Amino acid sequence: MAAQLFEGKGHAAVYQKYRFAPGKELQRIILSYVEEKRSSPTELVVDVGCGSGQGTLFLAEHFKKVVGTDISAAQIQEGRDAPCPPNLSYLVCPAEELPFEDGSVDLLTSFTAAHWFDIEKFMKEVSRVVKPRGCVALSTYTVDMRLHYGNCSEKLTQIFGEAKDLIFKYSHSRIKHVLEDYKEIFEALPFQDKRRITDVFDKIPMTVAGVVGYLESVSPYQAYMKDDPEAAKAVLQETEKRFLEVMGVSSRETQLEFWVRHVCILGCKAP
């Protein structure tokens, strides 16, 4: 069954504030693929497991009608409460039960969410709702992350890695799909025309507060908070303090670069 780890209103608010949108290189790869494969206009795009809409907003900039779906009502409410273009709407529903007609979806996407789904049931839905010659783009960022700032990038990345290692001890078993670069999910995609790209690199502008907020937003941190809230809070406080000391700055709003590697699965349904 699907894993539901992003349900609470507090977690959804943190997620909305600190989760980053797909980077420019990942965006370019998805848009280029759709342009390559589609012979007719892309009318309906569905973003599954959309959370509070970071990826969904990017899609709405490029396509006529975009619908974001998520099993979490709190996440969907965050998306609805944010500034929203008229061609974008949101629905609460499971990834395994999409309320779309057979062969009605031109492009189905999922950003850093597919590993939480019941893969077998989700892929049946993908096969059902995607049009002939319709496209699929399933991506995730990996744990290959680096921080860059001046001449202290290596030290910052080390500090980030130490915090991440503490937090990720509380990871759900589904994280294995991310650690394996979505190999099993790629193999499950029921289209013959498909490819898996494991070396999509993006440099995302972020503040020190944003990096710490990202750590707070991940599902293992929420599990850590339930187990030992004081220790969990202390990890973030100490990490921020160390960042600022190494950078030689006092403001949490100081900008740095967050380098991340994405994996992207692309597929096109046979005509």
PDB file of C-alpha atoms in Angstrom:
ATOM      1  CA  MET A   1       0.000   0.000   0.000  1.00  0.00           C
ATOM      2  CA  ALA A   2       1.002   3.631  -0.381  1.00  0.00           C
ATOM      3  CA  ALA A   3       2.867   5.375   2.430  1.00  0.00           C
ATOM      4  CA  GLN A   4       1.259   8.513   3.886  1.00  0.00           C
ATOM      5  CA  LEU A   5       3.857  10.618   5.692  1.00  0.00           C
ATOM      6  CA  PHE A   6       2.952  14.205   4.807  1.00  0.00           C
ATOM      7  CA  GLU A   7      -0.486  14.500   6.385  1.00  0.00           C
ATOM      8  CA  GLY A   8      -0.167  17.032   9.217  1.00  0.00           C
ATOM      9  CA  LYS A   9      -0.950  20.712   8.737  1.00  0.00           C
ATOM     10  CA  GLY A  10       2.296  21.765  10.407  1.00  0.00           C
ATOM     11  CA  HIS A  11       4.371  19.515   8.174  1.00  0.00           C
ATOM     12  CA  ALA A  12       2.474  20.700   5.090  1.00  0.00           C
ATOM     13  CA  ALA A  13       3.225  24.325   5.998  1.00  0.00           C
ATOM     14  CA  VAL A  14       6.947  23.584   6.383  1.00  0.00           C
ATOM     15  CA  TYR A  15       6.865  21.660   3.102  1.00  0.00           C
ATOM     16  CA  GLN A  16       5.212  24.572   1.293  1.00  0.00           C
ATOM     17  CA  LYS A  17       7.729  27.049   2.669  1.00  0.00           C
ATOM     18  CA  TYR A  18      10.974  25.157   2.142  1.00  0.00           C
ATOM     19  CA  ARG A  19      10.630  22.515  -0.584  1.00  0.00           C
ATOM     20  CA  PHE A  20      12.248  23.689  -3.788  1.00  0.00           C
ATOM     21  CA  ALA A  21      10.740  23.560  -7.272  1.00  0.00           C
ATOM     22  CA  PRO A  22      12.285  21.373 -10.002  1.00  0.00           C
ATOM     23  CA  GLY A  23      15.565  22.923 -11.141  1.00  0.00           C
ATOM     24  CA  LYS A  24      16.143  24.385 -14.599  1.00  0.00           C
ATOM     25  CA  GLU A  25      17.952  21.363 -16.027  1.00  0.00           C
ATOM     26  CA  LEU A  26      15.235  18.948 -14.917  1.00  0.00           C
ATOM     27  CA  GLN A  27      12.595  21.285 -16.338  1.00  0.00           C
ATOM     28  CA  ARG A  28      14.485  21.470 -19.640  1.00  0.00           C
ATOM     29  CA  ILE A  29      14.739  17.678 -19.926  1.00  0.00           C
ATOM     30  CA  ILE A  30      11.007  17.154 -19.313  1.00  0.00           C
ATOM     31  CA  LEU A  31       9.882  19.908 -21.692  1.00  0.00           C
ATOM     32  CA  SER A  32      12.291  18.728 -24.429  1.00  0.00           C
ATOM     33  CA  TYR A  33      11.033  15.164 -24.124  1.00  0.00           C
ATOM     34  CA  VAL A  34       7.392  16.200 -24.427  1.00  0.00           C
ATOM     35  CA  GLU A  35       8.222  18.338 -27.453  1.00  0.00           C
ATOM     36  CA  GLU A  36      10.114  15.413 -29.017  1.00  0.00           C
ATOM     37  CA  LYS A  37       7.328  12.867 -28.515  1.00  0.00           C
ATOM     38  CA  ARG A  38       4.082  14.780 -28.832  1.00  0.00           C
ATOM     39  CA  SER A  39       2.653  15.312 -32.318  1.00  0.00           C
ATOM     40  CA  SER A  40      -0.472  17.106 -31.044  1.00  0.00           C
ATOM     41  CA  PRO A  41      -0.954  19.861 -28.425  1.00  0.00           C
ATOM     42  CA  THR A  42      -0.616  18.895 -24.770  1.00  0.00           C
ATOM     43  CA  GLU A  43      -4.073  19.651 -23.369  1.00  0.00           C
ATOM     44  CA  LEU A  44      -4.170  17.986 -19.930  1.00  0.00           C
ATOM     45  CA  VAL A  45      -1.249  17.517 -17.536  1.00  0.00           C
ATOM     46  CA  VAL A  46      -1.666  15.665 -14.233  1.00  0.00           C
ATOM     47  CA  ASP A  47       0.956  15.997 -11.489  1.00  0.00           C
ATOM     48  CA  VAL A  48       0.559  13.057  -9.080  1.00  0.00           C
ATOM     49  CA  GLY A  49       1.700  13.332  -5.462  1.00  0.00           C
ATOM     50  CA  CYS A  50       2.030  17.072  -6.002  1.00  0.00           C
ATOM     51  CA  GLY A  51       2.396  18.023  -2.329  1.00  0.00           C
ATOM     52  CA  SER A  52       1.887  21.757  -2.022  1.00  0.00           C
ATOM     53  CA  GLY A  53       2.485  22.334  -5.727  1.00  0.00           C
ATOM     54  CA  GLN A  54       6.150  23.225  -6.332  1.00  0.00           C
ATOM     55  CA  GLY A  55       6.384  21.161  -9.521  1.00  0.00           C
ATOM     56  CA  THR A  56       2.763  21.749 -10.467  1.00  0.00           C
ATOM     57  CA  LEU A  57       3.335  25.500 -10.712  1.00  0.00           C
ATOM     58  CA  PHE A  58       6.219  24.950 -13.131  1.00  0.00           C
ATOM     59  CA  LEU A  59       3.965  22.835 -15.355  1.00  0.00           C
ATOM     60  CA  ALA A  60       1.228  25.487 -15.313  1.00  0.00           C
ATOM     61  CA  GLU A  61       3.673  27.933 -16.911  1.00  0.00           C
ATOM     62  CA  HIS A  62       3.939  25.725 -20.004  1.00  0.00           C
ATOM     63  CA  PHE A  63       0.699  23.777 -20.490  1.00  0.00           C
ATOM     64  CA  LYS A  64      -2.970  24.591 -21.070  1.00  0.00           C
ATOM     65  CA  LYS A  65      -4.571  22.723 -18.157  1.00  0.00           C
ATOM     66  CA  VAL A  66      -2.726  21.288 -15.135  1.00  0.00           C
ATOM     67  CA  VAL A  67      -4.229  19.313 -12.254  1.00  0.00           C
ATOM     68  CA  GLY A  68      -2.207  18.525  -9.126  1.00  0.00           C
ATOM     69  CA  THR A  69      -3.312  15.502  -7.076  1.00  0.00           C
ATOM     70  CA  ASP A  70      -2.233  14.346  -3.638  1.00  0.00           C
ATOM     71  CA  ILE A  71      -3.587  12.034  -0.970  1.00  0.00           C
ATOM     72  CA  SER A  72      -2.932  14.674   1.729  1.00  0.00           C
ATOM     73  CA  ALA A  73      -5.731  17.205   2.173  1.00  0.00           C
ATOM     74  CA  ALA A  74      -3.349  19.428   4.179  1.00  0.00           C
ATOM     75  CA  GLN A  75      -0.824  19.526   1.333  1.00  0.00           C
ATOM     76  CA  ILE A  76      -3.523  20.272  -1.248  1.00  0.00           C
ATOM     77  CA  GLN A  77      -4.873  23.089   0.923  1.00  0.00           C
ATOM     78  CA  GLU A  78      -1.400  24.647   1.035  1.00  0.00           C
ATOM     79  CA  GLY A  79      -1.316  24.531  -2.761  1.00  0.00           C
ATOM     80  CA  ARG A  80      -4.760  26.092  -3.060  1.00  0.00           C
ATOM     81  CA  ASP A  81      -3.886  28.829  -0.578  1.00  0.00           C
ATOM     82  CA  ALA A  82      -0.782  29.858  -2.534  1.00  0.00           C
ATOM     83  CA  PRO A  83      -0.982  32.216  -5.544  1.00  0.00           C
ATOM     84  CA  CYS A  84      -2.367  30.064  -8.341  1.00  0.00           C
ATOM     85  CA  PRO A  85      -2.823  30.685 -12.100  1.00  0.00           C
ATOM     86  CA  PRO A  86      -6.293  30.059 -13.572  1.00  0.00           C
ATOM     87  CA  ASN A  87      -5.197  26.983 -15.560  1.00  0.00           C
ATOM     88  CA  LEU A  88      -4.122  25.125 -12.398  1.00  0.00           C
ATOM     89  CA  SER A  89      -6.387  23.179 -10.024  1.00  0.00           C
ATOM     90  CA  TYR A  90      -5.892  20.633  -7.241  1.00  0.00           C
ATOM     91  CA  LEU A  91      -7.630  17.407  -6.201  1.00  0.00           C
ATOM     92  CA  VAL A  92      -7.341  15.198  -3.127  1.00  0.00           C
ATOM     93  CA  CYS A  93      -7.042  11.575  -4.253  1.00  0.00           C
ATOM     94  CA  PRO A  94      -4.692   8.577  -4.033  1.00  0.00           C
ATOM     95  CA  ALA A  95      -2.112   8.040  -6.775  1.00  0.00           C
ATOM     96  CA  GLU A  96      -3.585   4.582  -7.237  1.00  0.00           C
ATOM     97  CA  GLU A  97      -7.139   5.879  -7.910  1.00  0.00           C
ATOM     98  CA  LEU A  98      -6.923   8.835 -10.289  1.00  0.00           C
ATOM     99  CA  PRO A  99     -10.298  10.422 -11.171  1.00  0.00           C
ATOM    100  CA  PHE A 100      -9.547  10.798 -14.882  1.00  0.00           C
ATOM    101  CA  GLU A 101     -11.088   9.027 -17.858  1.00  0.00           C
ATOM    102  CA  ASP A 102      -9.263   6.323 -19.781  1.00  0.00           C
ATOM    103  CA  GLY A 103      -6.798   7.770 -22.280  1.00  0.00           C
ATOM    104  CA  SER A 104      -7.435  11.389 -21.250  1.00  0.00           C
ATOM    105  CA  VAL A 105      -4.042  12.598 -19.963  1.00  0.00           C
ATOM    106  CA  ASP A 106      -1.379  14.007 -22.314  1.00  0.00           C
ATOM    107  CA  LEU A 107       1.392  14.220 -19.711  1.00  0.00           C
ATOM    108  CA  LEU A 108       1.538  12.596 -16.264  1.00  0.00           C
ATOM    109  CA  THR A 109       4.284  13.722 -13.893  1.00  0.00           C
ATOM    110  CA  SER A 110       5.428  13.043 -10.360  1.00  0.00           C
ATOM    111  CA  PHE A 111       8.200  14.966  -8.610  1.00  0.00           C
ATOM    112  CA  THR A 112       9.907  13.203  -5.680  1.00  0.00           C
ATOM    113  CA  ALA A 113       6.756  11.258  -4.833  1.00  0.00           C
ATOM    114  CA  ALA A 114       6.504   8.037  -6.865  1.00  0.00           C
ATOM    115  CA  HIS A 115       8.505   6.058  -4.281  1.00  0.00           C
ATOM    116  CA  TRP A 116       5.648   6.558  -1.797  1.00  0.00           C
ATOM    117  CA  PHE A 117       3.036   4.990  -4.083  1.00  0.00           C
ATOM    118  CA  ASP A 118       1.901   1.387  -4.375  1.00  0.00           C
ATOM    119  CA  ILE A 119       3.991   0.945  -7.514  1.00  0.00           C
ATOM    120  CA  GLU A 120       1.989  -1.870  -9.112  1.00  0.00           C
ATOM    121  CA  LYS A 121      -1.387  -0.157  -8.669  1.00  0.00           C
ATOM    122  CA  PHE A 122      -0.008   3.242  -9.676  1.00  0.00           C
ATOM    123  CA  MET A 123       1.450   1.874 -12.920  1.00  0.00           C
ATOM    124  CA  LYS A 124      -1.926   0.350 -13.809  1.00  0.00           C
ATOM    125  CA  GLU A 125      -3.441   3.815 -13.423  1.00  0.00           C
ATOM    126  CA  VAL A 126      -0.662   5.360 -15.509  1.00  0.00           C
ATOM    127  CA  SER A 127      -1.373   2.861 -18.284  1.00  0.00           C
ATOM    128  CA  ARG A 128      -5.111   3.540 -18.040  1.00  0.00           C
ATOM    129  CA  VAL A 129      -5.241   7.345 -17.994  1.00  0.00           C
ATOM    130  CA  VAL A 130      -2.385   8.305 -20.336  1.00  0.00           C
ATOM    131  CA  LYS A 131      -3.338   8.842 -23.980  1.00  0.00           C
ATOM    132  CA  PRO A 132      -1.707   6.942 -26.833  1.00  0.00           C
ATOM    133  CA  ARG A 133       1.499   8.923 -27.541  1.00  0.00           C
ATOM    134  CA  GLY A 134       1.058  10.546 -24.129  1.00  0.00           C
ATOM    135  CA  CYS A 135       4.109  11.037 -21.926  1.00  0.00           C
ATOM    136  CA  VAL A 136       5.176  10.238 -18.383  1.00  0.00           C
ATOM    137  CA  ALA A 137       7.910  11.974 -16.371  1.00  0.00           C
ATOM    138  CA  LEU A 138       8.688  10.570 -12.913  1.00  0.00           C
ATOM    139  CA  SER A 139      11.602  12.191 -11.125  1.00  0.00           C
ATOM    140  CA  THR A 140      13.225  12.445  -7.727  1.00  0.00           C
ATOM    141  CA  TYR A 141      16.136  14.280  -6.292  1.00  0.00           C
ATOM    142  CA  THR A 142      18.689  11.978  -4.745  1.00  0.00           C
ATOM    143  CA  VAL A 143      20.738  12.165  -1.561  1.00  0.00           C
ATOM    144  CA  ASP A 144      23.690  13.400  -3.642  1.00  0.00           C
ATOM    145  CA  MET A 145      23.615  16.994  -2.426  1.00  0.00           C
ATOM    146  CA  ARG A 146      26.326  19.620  -2.002  1.00  0.00           C
ATOM    147  CA  LEU A 147      26.427  23.158  -0.637  1.00  0.00           C
ATOM    148  CA  HIS A 148      28.517  25.837  -2.364  1.00  0.00           C
ATOM    149  CA  TYR A 149      29.598  29.143  -0.861  1.00  0.00           C
ATOM    150  CA  GLY A 150      32.925  30.888  -1.336  1.00  0.00           C
ATOM    151  CA  ASN A 151      35.892  28.772  -0.311  1.00  0.00           C
ATOM    152  CA  CYS A 152      34.061  26.765   2.367  1.00  0.00           C
ATOM    153  CA  SER A 153      31.889  24.553   0.154  1.00  0.00           C
ATOM    154  CA  GLU A 154      33.566  21.317   1.215  1.00  0.00           C
ATOM    155  CA  LYS A 155      33.131  22.053   4.925  1.00  0.00           C
ATOM    156  CA  LEU A 156      29.498  23.106   4.457  1.00  0.00           C
ATOM    157  CA  THR A 157      28.749  19.909   2.540  1.00  0.00           C
ATOM    158  CA  GLN A 158      30.369  17.899   5.352  1.00  0.00           C
ATOM    159  CA  ILE A 159      28.188  19.608   7.993  1.00  0.00           C
ATOM    160  CA  PHE A 160      25.075  19.083   5.871  1.00  0.00           C
ATOM    161  CA  GLY A 161      25.983  15.421   5.391  1.00  0.00           C
ATOM    162  CA  GLU A 162      26.427  14.858   9.122  1.00  0.00           C
ATOM    163  CA  ALA A 163      22.979  16.337   9.852  1.00  0.00           C
ATOM    164  CA  LYS A 164      21.411  14.385   6.991  1.00  0.00           C
ATOM    165  CA  ASP A 165      22.943  11.124   8.252  1.00  0.00           C
ATOM    166  CA  LEU A 166      21.476  11.672  11.727  1.00  0.00           C
ATOM    167  CA  ILE A 167      18.042  12.491  10.339  1.00  0.00           C
ATOM    168  CA  PHE A 168      17.955   9.748   7.701  1.00  0.00           C
ATOM    169  CA  LYS A 169      18.380   7.073  10.354  1.00  0.00           C
ATOM    170  CA  TYR A 170      14.612   7.547  10.657  1.00  0.00           C
ATOM    171  CA  SER A 171      13.965   6.915   6.955  1.00  0.00           C
ATOM    172  CA  HIS A 172      11.011   4.854   5.770  1.00  0.00           C
ATOM    173  CA  SER A 173      11.858   1.669   3.851  1.00  0.00           C
ATOM    174  CA  ARG A 174      10.463   3.244   0.649  1.00  0.00           C
ATOM    175  CA  ILE A 175      13.547   5.494   0.493  1.00  0.00           C
ATOM    176  CA  LYS A 176      15.312   2.457  -1.011  1.00  0.00           C
ATOM    177  CA  HIS A 177      13.779   3.441  -4.368  1.00  0.00           C
ATOM    178  CA  VAL A 178      15.582   6.794  -4.199  1.00  0.00           C
ATOM    179  CA  LEU A 179      18.865   5.195  -3.104  1.00  0.00           C
ATOM    180  CA  GLU A 180      18.589   2.812  -6.087  1.00  0.00           C
ATOM    181  CA  ASP A 181      17.994   5.680  -8.540  1.00  0.00           C
ATOM    182  CA  TYR A 182      14.381   4.596  -9.233  1.00  0.00           C
ATOM    183  CA  LYS A 183      15.570   1.417 -10.986  1.00  0.00           C
ATOM    184  CA  GLU A 184      12.593  -0.667  -9.821  1.00  0.00           C
ATOM    185  CA  ILE A 185      10.140   2.089 -10.704  1.00  0.00           C
ATOM    186  CA  PHE A 186      11.689   2.370 -14.176  1.00  0.00           C
ATOM    187  CA  GLU A 187      11.343  -1.363 -14.728  1.00  0.00           C
ATOM    188  CA  ALA A 188       7.681  -1.213 -13.619  1.00  0.00           C
ATOM    189  CA  LEU A 189       6.703   1.524 -16.100  1.00  0.00           C
ATOM    190  CA  PRO A 190       4.528  -0.401 -18.620  1.00  0.00           C
ATOM    191  CA  PHE A 191       5.760   1.408 -21.749  1.00  0.00           C
ATOM    192  CA  GLN A 192       8.347   0.003 -24.168  1.00  0.00           C
ATOM    193  CA  ASP A 193       9.521   3.484 -25.174  1.00  0.00           C
ATOM    194  CA  LYS A 194      11.187   4.680 -21.988  1.00  0.00           C
ATOM    195  CA  ARG A 195      14.484   5.967 -20.646  1.00  0.00           C
ATOM    196  CA  ARG A 196      16.055   6.598 -17.233  1.00  0.00           C
ATOM    197  CA  ILE A 197      18.432   9.526 -16.775  1.00  0.00           C
ATOM    198  CA  THR A 198      20.441   9.362 -13.551  1.00  0.00           C
ATOM    199  CA  ASP A 199      22.734  12.357 -13.949  1.00  0.00           C
ATOM    200  CA  VAL A 200      20.501  15.430 -13.986  1.00  0.00           C
ATOM    201  CA  PHE A 201      22.348  18.110 -12.026  1.00  0.00           C
ATOM    202  CA  ASP A 202      20.821  21.376 -10.824  1.00  0.00           C
ATOM    203  CA  LYS A 203      22.193  24.329  -8.882  1.00  0.00           C
ATOM    204  CA  ILE A 204      19.397  25.825  -6.809  1.00  0.00           C
ATOM    205  CA  PRO A 205      19.765  29.227  -5.091  1.00  0.00           C
ATOM    206  CA  MET A 206      18.896  28.890  -1.418  1.00  0.00           C
ATOM    207  CA  THR A 207      19.471  30.624   1.902  1.00  0.00           C
ATOM    208  CA  VAL A 208      20.951  29.075   5.039  1.00  0.00           C
ATOM    209  CA  ALA A 209      17.424  29.154   6.505  1.00  0.00           C
ATOM    210  CA  GLY A 210      16.183  27.389   3.374  1.00  0.00           C
ATOM    211  CA  VAL A 211      18.708  24.561   3.692  1.00  0.00           C
ATOM    212  CA  VAL A 212      17.792  24.013   7.345  1.00  0.00           C
ATOM    213  CA  GLY A 213      14.101  24.271   6.433  1.00  0.00           C
ATOM    214  CA  TYR A 214      14.560  21.625   3.749  1.00  0.00           C
ATOM    215  CA  LEU A 215      15.977  19.244   6.387  1.00  0.00           C
ATOM    216  CA  GLU A 216      12.966  20.003   8.575  1.00  0.00           C
ATOM    217  CA  SER A 217      10.595  19.203   5.705  1.00  0.00           C
ATOM    218  CA  VAL A 218      11.836  15.678   4.932  1.00  0.00           C
ATOM    219  CA  SER A 219       9.795  12.744   6.209  1.00  0.00           C
ATOM    220  CA  PRO A 220      12.625  11.208   8.331  1.00  0.00           C
ATOM    221  CA  TYR A 221      12.870  14.454  10.312  1.00  0.00           C
ATOM    222  CA  GLN A 222       9.171  14.284  11.124  1.00  0.00           C
ATOM    223  CA  ALA A 223       9.684  10.722  12.406  1.00  0.00           C
ATOM    224  CA  TYR A 224      12.699  11.924  14.426  1.00  0.00           C
ATOM    225  CA  MET A 225      10.510  14.661  15.952  1.00  0.00           C
ATOM    226  CA  LYS A 226       7.965  12.103  17.116  1.00  0.00           C
ATOM    227  CA  ASP A 227      10.668   9.909  18.635  1.00  0.00           C
ATOM    228  CA  ASP A 228      12.847  12.585  20.297  1.00  0.00           C
ATOM    229  CA  PRO A 229      11.671  16.163  19.648  1.00  0.00           C
ATOM    230  CA  GLU A 230      14.364  17.862  21.703  1.00  0.00           C
ATOM    231  CA  ALA A 231      17.191  15.991  19.968  1.00  0.00           C
ATOM    232  CA  ALA A 232      15.644  16.625  16.548  1.00  0.00           C
ATOM    233  CA  LYS A 233      15.347  20.372  17.158  1.00  0.00           C
ATOM    234  CA  ALA A 234      18.898  20.466  18.507  1.00  0.00           C
ATOM    235  CA  VAL A 235      20.259  18.920  15.287  1.00  0.00           C
ATOM    236  CA  LEU A 236      18.775  21.725  13.199  1.00  0.00           C
ATOM    237  CA  GLN A 237      19.864  24.456  15.601  1.00  0.00           C
ATOM    238  CA  GLU A 238      23.423  23.137  15.772  1.00  0.00           C
ATOM    239  CA  THR A 239      23.582  22.670  11.993  1.00  0.00           C
ATOM    240  CA  GLU A 240      22.501  26.259  11.339  1.00  0.00           C
ATOM    241  CA  LYS A 241      24.985  27.553  13.899  1.00  0.00           C
ATOM    242  CA  ARG A 242      27.824  25.624  12.253  1.00  0.00           C
ATOM    243  CA  PHE A 243      26.847  26.841   8.779  1.00  0.00           C
ATOM    244  CA  LEU A 244      26.954  30.481   9.879  1.00  0.00           C
ATOM    245  CA  GLU A 245      30.269  30.060  11.706  1.00  0.00           C
ATOM    246  CA  VAL A 246      31.989  28.392   8.738  1.00  0.00           C
ATOM    247  CA  MET A 247      30.610  30.976   6.306  1.00  0.00           C
ATOM    248  CA  GLY A 248      31.622  33.840   8.609  1.00  0.00           C
ATOM    249  CA  VAL A 249      28.175  35.449   8.450  1.00  0.00           C
ATOM    250  CA  SER A 250      25.413  36.182  10.967  1.00  0.00           C
ATOM    251  CA  SER A 251      22.270  36.198   8.813  1.00  0.00           C
ATOM    252  CA  ARG A 252      20.276  33.021   8.111  1.00  0.00           C
ATOM    253  CA  GLU A 253      19.118  34.757   4.920  1.00  0.00           C
ATOM    254  CA  THR A 254      22.628  34.585   3.445  1.00  0.00           C
ATOM    255  CA  GLN A 255      22.449  33.063  -0.039  1.00  0.00           C
ATOM    256  CA  LEU A 256      24.357  29.965  -1.122  1.00  0.00           C
ATOM    257  CA  GLU A 257      23.920  27.307  -3.821  1.00  0.00           C
ATOM    258  CA  PHE A 258      22.323  23.924  -3.232  1.00  0.00           C
ATOM    259  CA  TRP A 259      23.635  21.410  -5.779  1.00  0.00           C
ATOM    260  CA  VAL A 260      21.454  18.353  -6.258  1.00  0.00           C
ATOM    261  CA  ARG A 261      21.390  15.315  -8.547  1.00  0.00           C
ATOM    262  CA  HIS A 262      18.033  14.207  -9.934  1.00  0.00           C
ATOM    263  CA  VAL A 263      16.927  10.942 -11.494  1.00  0.00           C
ATOM    264  CA  CYS A 264      14.283  11.205 -14.198  1.00  0.00           C
ATOM    265  CA  ILE A 265      12.231   8.450 -15.824  1.00  0.00           C
ATOM    266  CA  LEU A 266      10.640   9.380 -19.144  1.00  0.00           C
ATOM    267  CA  GLY A 267       8.170   7.264 -21.088  1.00  0.00           C
ATOM    268  CA  CYS A 268       5.848   7.503 -24.081  1.00  0.00           C
ATOM    269  CA  LYS A 269       2.795   5.307 -24.512  1.00  0.00           C
ATOM    270  CA  ALA A 270       2.530   3.437 -27.790  1.00  0.00           C
ATOM    271  CA  PRO A 271       0.037   4.848 -30.327  1.00  0.00           C
TER     272      PRO A 271
END
